[in-house]
mmCIF file of C-alpha atoms and ligand atoms in Angstrom:
data_model
loop_
_atom_site.group_PDB
_atom_site.id
_atom_site.type_symbol
_atom_site.label_atom_id
_atom_site.label_comp_id
_atom_site.label_asym_id
_atom_site.label_seq_id
_atom_site.Cartn_x
_atom_site.Cartn_y
_atom_site.Cartn_z
ATOM 1 C CA UNK A 1 -17.416 -23.323 -37.214
ATOM 2 C CA UNK A 2 -15.765 -21.149 -33.381
ATOM 3 C CA UNK A 3 -13.627 -23.506 -32.928
ATOM 4 C CA UNK A 4 -11.661 -21.983 -36.710
ATOM 5 C CA UNK A 5 -12.804 -18.745 -35.608
ATOM 6 C CA UNK A 6 -11.224 -18.706 -32.277
ATOM 7 C CA UNK A 7 -7.097 -20.807 -34.620
ATOM 8 C CA UNK A 8 -7.670 -17.660 -37.159
ATOM 9 C CA UNK A 9 -7.879 -15.493 -33.573
ATOM 10 C CA UNK A 10 -4.438 -17.449 -32.287
ATOM 11 C CA UNK A 11 -2.484 -17.129 -35.879
ATOM 12 C CA UNK A 12 -3.393 -13.631 -35.811
ATOM 13 C CA UNK A 13 -2.211 -12.917 -32.419
ATOM 14 C CA UNK A 14 0.812 -14.933 -32.927
ATOM 15 C CA UNK A 15 1.255 -12.834 -36.234
ATOM 16 C CA UNK A 16 1.543 -9.607 -33.825
ATOM 17 C CA UNK A 17 3.189 -11.971 -31.583
ATOM 18 C CA UNK A 18 6.387 -11.951 -35.318
ATOM 19 C CA UNK A 19 6.494 -8.551 -34.565
ATOM 20 C CA UNK A 20 8.495 -6.090 -32.604
ATOM 21 C CA UNK A 21 6.543 -6.778 -29.068
ATOM 22 C CA UNK A 22 4.399 -3.195 -28.386
ATOM 23 C CA UNK A 23 4.898 -1.831 -25.318
ATOM 24 C CA UNK A 24 2.805 -1.887 -22.287
ATOM 25 C CA UNK A 25 1.143 0.743 -22.151
ATOM 26 C CA UNK A 26 0.849 0.121 -17.869
ATOM 27 C CA UNK A 27 0.672 -1.296 -14.674
ATOM 28 C CA UNK A 28 -0.110 -5.269 -14.735
ATOM 29 C CA UNK A 29 -3.886 -4.552 -12.402
ATOM 30 C CA UNK A 30 -4.521 -6.567 -9.370
ATOM 31 C CA UNK A 31 -7.036 -7.065 -7.549
ATOM 32 C CA UNK A 32 -6.901 -7.759 -3.902
ATOM 33 C CA UNK A 33 -10.215 -8.967 -1.897
ATOM 34 C CA UNK A 34 -9.962 -7.883 1.980
ATOM 35 C CA UNK A 35 -12.230 -9.487 4.570
ATOM 36 C CA UNK A 36 -12.620 -10.213 7.987
ATOM 37 C CA UNK A 37 -9.852 -11.429 7.726
ATOM 38 C CA UNK A 38 -9.009 -13.368 4.946
ATOM 39 C CA UNK A 39 -7.537 -11.443 1.298
ATOM 40 C CA UNK A 40 -7.634 -13.063 -2.280
ATOM 41 C CA UNK A 41 -5.916 -12.477 -4.750
ATOM 42 C CA UNK A 42 -3.558 -14.039 -7.143
ATOM 43 C CA UNK A 43 -1.368 -16.711 -5.996
ATOM 44 C CA UNK A 44 1.433 -15.705 -8.689
ATOM 45 C CA UNK A 45 1.300 -12.442 -11.546
ATOM 46 C CA UNK A 46 4.420 -11.088 -12.521
ATOM 47 C CA UNK A 47 7.227 -8.904 -12.340
ATOM 48 C CA UNK A 48 7.358 -5.388 -13.050
ATOM 49 C CA UNK A 49 5.435 -2.356 -13.282
ATOM 50 C CA UNK A 50 2.317 -3.478 -11.057
ATOM 51 C CA UNK A 51 -1.557 -1.126 -9.534
ATOM 52 C CA UNK A 52 -2.265 -3.147 -7.083
ATOM 53 C CA UNK A 53 -6.267 -2.245 -6.341
ATOM 54 C CA UNK A 54 -7.547 -3.299 -3.056
ATOM 55 C CA UNK A 55 -11.146 -3.910 -2.357
ATOM 56 C CA UNK A 56 -12.130 -4.075 1.040
ATOM 57 C CA UNK A 57 -15.123 -6.135 1.456
ATOM 58 C CA UNK A 58 -14.929 -6.408 5.433
ATOM 59 C CA UNK A 59 -16.343 -4.623 7.537
ATOM 60 C CA UNK A 60 -12.868 -3.252 9.885
ATOM 61 C CA UNK A 61 -10.839 -1.545 8.383
ATOM 62 C CA UNK A 62 -8.101 -3.007 6.051
ATOM 63 C CA UNK A 63 -4.861 -2.767 4.252
ATOM 64 C CA UNK A 64 -2.587 -4.381 2.302
ATOM 65 C CA UNK A 65 0.712 -4.146 3.135
ATOM 66 C CA UNK A 66 3.062 -5.969 0.574
ATOM 67 C CA UNK A 67 6.414 -7.534 1.676
ATOM 68 C CA UNK A 68 8.946 -9.753 0.407
ATOM 69 C CA UNK A 69 11.834 -11.199 1.518
ATOM 70 C CA UNK A 70 14.116 -12.308 -1.231
ATOM 71 C CA UNK A 71 16.215 -16.380 0.029
ATOM 72 C CA UNK A 72 14.411 -16.370 2.593
ATOM 73 C CA UNK A 73 12.533 -18.980 4.282
ATOM 74 C CA UNK A 74 8.403 -18.503 5.451
ATOM 75 C CA UNK A 75 10.799 -19.684 8.741
ATOM 76 C CA UNK A 76 12.429 -16.685 8.998
ATOM 77 C CA UNK A 77 8.936 -14.369 7.526
ATOM 78 C CA UNK A 78 7.110 -15.834 10.413
ATOM 79 C CA UNK A 79 9.641 -14.728 12.391
ATOM 80 C CA UNK A 80 10.313 -11.304 11.502
ATOM 81 C CA UNK A 81 7.069 -10.572 11.728
ATOM 82 C CA UNK A 82 5.494 -12.166 15.349
ATOM 83 C CA UNK A 83 8.974 -10.654 17.112
ATOM 84 C CA UNK A 84 9.245 -7.175 18.650
ATOM 85 C CA UNK A 85 11.817 -5.701 17.253
ATOM 86 C CA UNK A 86 13.232 -3.693 14.339
ATOM 87 C CA UNK A 87 12.494 -4.400 10.597
ATOM 88 C CA UNK A 88 14.663 -7.062 9.575
ATOM 89 C CA UNK A 89 16.833 -5.120 7.244
ATOM 90 C CA UNK A 90 16.325 -7.944 4.268
ATOM 91 C CA UNK A 91 12.440 -7.054 4.039
ATOM 92 C CA UNK A 92 11.246 -5.292 1.540
ATOM 93 C CA UNK A 93 8.414 -3.481 0.903
ATOM 94 C CA UNK A 94 7.311 -2.557 -2.948
ATOM 95 C CA UNK A 95 3.935 -0.177 -2.603
ATOM 96 C CA UNK A 96 1.276 -1.794 -0.650
ATOM 97 C CA UNK A 97 -2.688 -0.213 -0.289
ATOM 98 C CA UNK A 98 -2.816 2.121 2.381
ATOM 99 C CA UNK A 99 -5.620 1.822 4.705
ATOM 100 C CA UNK A 100 -9.559 1.990 4.176
ATOM 101 C CA UNK A 101 -12.788 0.714 5.871
ATOM 102 C CA UNK A 102 -15.360 -1.308 4.955
ATOM 103 C CA UNK A 103 -16.844 -1.565 1.182
ATOM 104 C CA UNK A 104 -13.077 1.432 0.172
ATOM 105 C CA UNK A 105 -11.207 0.694 -1.865
ATOM 106 C CA UNK A 106 -7.506 1.485 -2.067
ATOM 107 C CA UNK A 107 -4.335 0.688 -4.808
ATOM 108 C CA UNK A 108 -0.761 1.568 -5.052
ATOM 109 C CA UNK A 109 1.896 1.382 -7.987
ATOM 110 C CA UNK A 110 5.615 0.520 -7.708
ATOM 111 C CA UNK A 111 7.518 -1.609 -9.780
ATOM 112 C CA UNK A 112 7.959 -5.473 -8.734
ATOM 113 C CA UNK A 113 10.879 -7.570 -8.596
ATOM 114 C CA UNK A 114 10.271 -11.593 -9.091
ATOM 115 C CA UNK A 115 11.185 -13.088 -4.944
ATOM 116 C CA UNK A 116 7.827 -14.319 -2.651
ATOM 117 C CA UNK A 117 5.921 -12.068 -1.113
ATOM 118 C CA UNK A 118 2.996 -11.435 0.993
ATOM 119 C CA UNK A 119 0.191 -9.730 1.405
ATOM 120 C CA UNK A 120 -0.315 -8.682 5.257
ATOM 121 C CA UNK A 121 -2.977 -6.577 7.497
ATOM 122 C CA UNK A 122 -1.248 -5.334 10.788
ATOM 123 C CA UNK A 123 -4.689 -3.287 11.471
ATOM 124 C CA UNK A 124 -5.548 -3.881 15.097
ATOM 125 C CA UNK A 125 -9.295 -5.875 15.915
ATOM 126 C CA UNK A 126 -11.175 -4.043 18.349
ATOM 127 C CA UNK A 127 -9.229 -6.466 20.799
ATOM 128 C CA UNK A 128 -5.653 -4.734 19.739
ATOM 129 C CA UNK A 129 -4.893 -8.321 18.018
ATOM 130 C CA UNK A 130 -3.724 -7.024 14.813
ATOM 131 C CA UNK A 131 -4.838 -9.251 11.271
ATOM 132 C CA UNK A 132 -2.327 -10.616 10.083
ATOM 133 C CA UNK A 133 -2.904 -13.229 13.121
ATOM 134 C CA UNK A 134 -6.081 -13.541 12.419
ATOM 135 C CA UNK A 135 -4.872 -14.938 9.376
ATOM 136 C CA UNK A 136 -5.119 -11.870 7.451
ATOM 137 C CA UNK A 137 -1.282 -13.167 5.043
ATOM 138 C CA UNK A 138 -1.445 -14.107 1.945
ATOM 139 C CA UNK A 139 0.907 -15.652 -0.272
ATOM 140 C CA UNK A 140 2.625 -14.056 -2.812
ATOM 141 C CA UNK A 141 4.854 -14.739 -6.373
ATOM 142 C CA UNK A 142 6.237 -12.695 -8.698
ATOM 143 C CA UNK A 143 7.021 -14.866 -11.277
ATOM 144 C CA UNK A 144 10.016 -12.830 -14.037
ATOM 145 C CA UNK A 145 7.743 -11.555 -17.293
ATOM 146 C CA UNK A 146 7.554 -13.006 -20.480
ATOM 147 C CA UNK A 147 8.325 -8.910 -21.548
ATOM 148 C CA UNK A 148 11.643 -7.415 -21.551
ATOM 149 C CA UNK A 149 9.482 -3.715 -21.979
ATOM 150 C CA UNK A 150 8.458 -2.414 -19.952
ATOM 151 C CA UNK A 151 5.257 -0.524 -18.448
ATOM 152 C CA UNK A 152 5.852 3.507 -18.478
ATOM 153 C CA UNK A 153 5.423 5.388 -14.026
ATOM 154 C CA UNK A 154 2.553 6.998 -14.151
ATOM 155 C CA UNK A 155 1.708 9.900 -14.488
ATOM 156 C CA UNK A 156 2.028 12.122 -11.845
ATOM 157 C CA UNK A 157 0.334 15.310 -10.759
ATOM 158 C CA UNK A 158 1.797 15.837 -6.707
ATOM 159 C CA UNK A 159 5.473 14.229 -5.991
ATOM 160 C CA UNK A 160 5.575 13.669 -2.013
ATOM 161 C CA UNK A 161 9.003 12.719 -0.217
ATOM 162 C CA UNK A 162 9.053 10.842 3.055
ATOM 163 C CA UNK A 163 11.512 11.140 5.302
ATOM 164 C CA UNK A 164 12.119 10.559 9.421
ATOM 165 C CA UNK A 165 9.918 12.119 10.058
ATOM 166 C CA UNK A 166 7.555 14.918 7.866
ATOM 167 C CA UNK A 167 6.032 14.822 5.019
ATOM 168 C CA UNK A 168 6.933 17.080 2.194
ATOM 169 C CA UNK A 169 4.116 18.065 -1.150
ATOM 170 C CA UNK A 170 5.442 19.390 -4.625
ATOM 171 C CA UNK A 171 2.854 20.937 -4.515
ATOM 172 C CA UNK A 172 -0.428 21.071 -1.965
ATOM 173 C CA UNK A 173 -3.084 18.643 -2.016
ATOM 174 C CA UNK A 174 -6.376 20.424 -4.200
ATOM 175 C CA UNK A 175 -10.072 18.354 -4.852
ATOM 176 C CA UNK A 176 -10.025 15.992 -7.043
ATOM 177 C CA UNK A 177 -8.437 13.184 -8.428
ATOM 178 C CA UNK A 178 -4.712 12.768 -8.194
ATOM 179 C CA UNK A 179 -2.007 10.570 -8.972
ATOM 180 C CA UNK A 180 0.385 11.157 -6.316
ATOM 181 C CA UNK A 181 4.360 10.225 -7.042
ATOM 182 C CA UNK A 182 6.188 8.759 -3.563
ATOM 183 C CA UNK A 183 9.657 9.184 -2.738
ATOM 184 C CA UNK A 184 11.144 7.739 0.433
ATOM 185 C CA UNK A 185 13.931 9.691 1.267
ATOM 186 C CA UNK A 186 14.649 6.944 3.969
ATOM 187 C CA UNK A 187 17.099 6.128 6.234
ATOM 188 C CA UNK A 188 13.750 4.488 7.337
ATOM 189 C CA UNK A 189 11.485 2.560 5.878
ATOM 190 C CA UNK A 190 7.444 4.357 5.024
ATOM 191 C CA UNK A 191 4.550 4.753 4.546
ATOM 192 C CA UNK A 192 1.534 7.670 3.986
ATOM 193 C CA UNK A 193 -2.101 7.288 5.453
ATOM 194 C CA UNK A 194 -4.563 10.199 4.464
ATOM 195 C CA UNK A 195 -7.535 9.462 6.861
ATOM 196 C CA UNK A 196 -10.402 12.635 6.391
ATOM 197 C CA UNK A 197 -10.896 14.271 9.121
ATOM 198 C CA UNK A 198 -15.043 14.905 10.353
ATOM 199 C CA UNK A 199 -16.145 17.610 10.265
ATOM 200 C CA UNK A 200 -15.731 20.100 11.957
ATOM 201 C CA UNK A 201 -12.395 18.319 13.505
ATOM 202 C CA UNK A 202 -8.388 18.571 13.567
ATOM 203 C CA UNK A 203 -5.456 17.192 14.318
ATOM 204 C CA UNK A 204 -5.717 18.381 18.157
ATOM 205 C CA UNK A 205 -9.423 16.434 18.881
ATOM 206 C CA UNK A 206 -7.122 13.809 16.729
ATOM 207 C CA UNK A 207 -3.749 14.292 19.286
ATOM 208 C CA UNK A 208 -6.108 13.152 21.868
ATOM 209 C CA UNK A 209 -7.594 10.645 20.702
ATOM 210 C CA UNK A 210 -4.810 8.980 20.382
ATOM 211 C CA UNK A 211 -3.229 9.601 23.745
ATOM 212 C CA UNK A 212 -7.050 8.628 25.217
ATOM 213 C CA UNK A 213 -5.792 4.850 24.103
ATOM 214 C CA UNK A 214 -7.932 5.834 20.963
ATOM 215 C CA UNK A 215 -10.962 4.440 21.944
ATOM 216 C CA UNK A 216 -14.462 4.334 19.287
ATOM 217 C CA UNK A 217 -14.533 5.786 16.684
ATOM 218 C CA UNK A 218 -11.565 8.311 15.765
ATOM 219 C CA UNK A 219 -12.198 11.992 14.723
ATOM 220 C CA UNK A 220 -10.459 10.646 11.872
ATOM 221 C CA UNK A 221 -11.598 7.629 8.778
ATOM 222 C CA UNK A 222 -8.731 6.383 7.021
ATOM 223 C CA UNK A 223 -9.482 6.946 3.135
ATOM 224 C CA UNK A 224 -6.242 5.352 1.432
ATOM 225 C CA UNK A 225 -2.342 6.239 0.649
ATOM 226 C CA UNK A 226 0.427 3.260 0.336
ATOM 227 C CA UNK A 227 2.092 1.508 2.509
ATOM 228 C CA UNK A 228 5.669 1.603 1.672
ATOM 229 C CA UNK A 229 8.040 1.781 -0.386
ATOM 230 C CA UNK A 230 11.217 1.087 0.830
ATOM 231 C CA UNK A 231 14.005 4.049 1.032
ATOM 232 C CA UNK A 232 15.145 5.436 -2.876
ATOM 233 C CA UNK A 233 12.149 3.631 -4.440
ATOM 234 C CA UNK A 234 8.937 5.136 -5.298
ATOM 235 C CA UNK A 235 5.015 4.426 -5.079
ATOM 236 C CA UNK A 236 2.298 6.095 -6.535
ATOM 237 C CA UNK A 237 -1.344 5.876 -6.162
ATOM 238 C CA UNK A 238 -4.172 7.635 -7.555
ATOM 239 C CA UNK A 239 -7.138 9.197 -4.848
ATOM 240 C CA UNK A 240 -9.980 11.621 -4.917
ATOM 241 C CA UNK A 241 -9.861 13.931 -2.658
ATOM 242 C CA UNK A 242 -13.648 16.013 -1.473
ATOM 243 C CA UNK A 243 -12.792 20.103 -0.384
ATOM 244 C CA UNK A 244 -11.887 19.626 3.547
ATOM 245 C CA UNK A 245 -8.885 18.838 6.692
ATOM 246 C CA UNK A 246 -7.240 15.605 6.248
ATOM 247 C CA UNK A 247 -4.556 13.888 8.233
ATOM 248 C CA UNK A 248 -1.319 12.927 6.457
ATOM 249 C CA UNK A 249 0.156 9.489 9.154
ATOM 250 C CA UNK A 250 2.480 7.048 9.026
ATOM 251 C CA UNK A 251 2.046 4.020 11.814
ATOM 252 C CA UNK A 252 5.535 2.508 10.938
ATOM 253 C CA UNK A 253 6.876 1.428 13.469
ATOM 254 C CA UNK A 254 10.565 3.373 14.405
ATOM 255 C CA UNK A 255 13.893 1.300 14.197
ATOM 256 C CA UNK A 256 15.204 2.709 17.466
ATOM 257 C CA UNK A 257 12.367 2.627 19.578
ATOM 258 C CA UNK A 258 9.513 0.439 17.912
ATOM 259 C CA UNK A 259 7.208 2.964 19.080
ATOM 260 C CA UNK A 260 5.193 3.996 14.979
ATOM 261 C CA UNK A 261 6.076 6.874 13.288
ATOM 262 C CA UNK A 262 3.435 9.104 14.447
ATOM 263 C CA UNK A 263 4.600 9.552 18.100
ATOM 264 C CA UNK A 264 7.664 10.920 16.330
ATOM 265 C CA UNK A 265 5.292 13.058 14.822
ATOM 266 C CA UNK A 266 5.491 11.911 11.343
ATOM 267 C CA UNK A 267 1.351 13.006 11.099
ATOM 268 C CA UNK A 268 0.340 16.266 8.965
ATOM 269 C CA UNK A 269 -3.275 18.103 8.963
ATOM 270 C CA UNK A 270 -3.629 19.436 5.093
ATOM 271 C CA UNK A 271 -6.627 21.688 4.062
ATOM 272 C CA UNK A 272 -7.637 20.367 0.551
ATOM 273 C CA UNK A 273 -8.964 22.897 -1.136
HETATM 274 CU CU1 CU B 301 7.866 6.718 8.694
#
């Protein structure tokens, strides 16, 4: 009986398939679980509009940078990840899930082309060792999609444009939930991390903490954002903001001196009402 029901379901599904394919209603949602120090994620996902949802189940802050290297070998990718020089231009960075602390989650949506990608966390541990060196890297194969109909892009209520070295908001961020479209105007790779400043703290406190070698708990807590996208590309994320002060920050190493962009002025305080 069960089998019969099942085959009826299959028959119905096939009948549905014989009609023109309905457009996907939204992005394919892929869950990434981050722990200290590993990622759990699918091995293979279809190309197209994809939302990565990262759940941080570790004790340390984590991110899920999504990094692709079309046509490159694993050895070349490993060499690039461990070298001190500029980020090679053959590495691509569709939107990855930004940094959050343990038990929190972040998300990132972008259009993925087929290829071999890696999910990586570059956040340093207490000894300053990036989590990737502790094994926090996982291969992700993006396979050609079976459907050619593209899911519609997320409806954003705010657009943030990234450039060297600034964030430009189309409209001030308000308290509540927002879907933010992030456009990278280049010329370099950028990201947008959102950090919530502790009550009574300002960017000046954060600057002092930075200058002091980032010792102990900083005055700002990472609550999401996205890594990437590449220049000329767009990504999206959804975030809920309580009233208060926040920092927008980009930690991408600069092409010229490899210093994080925050040291080139790519950090901004905003007030959310
Ligand atoms: Cu930047």
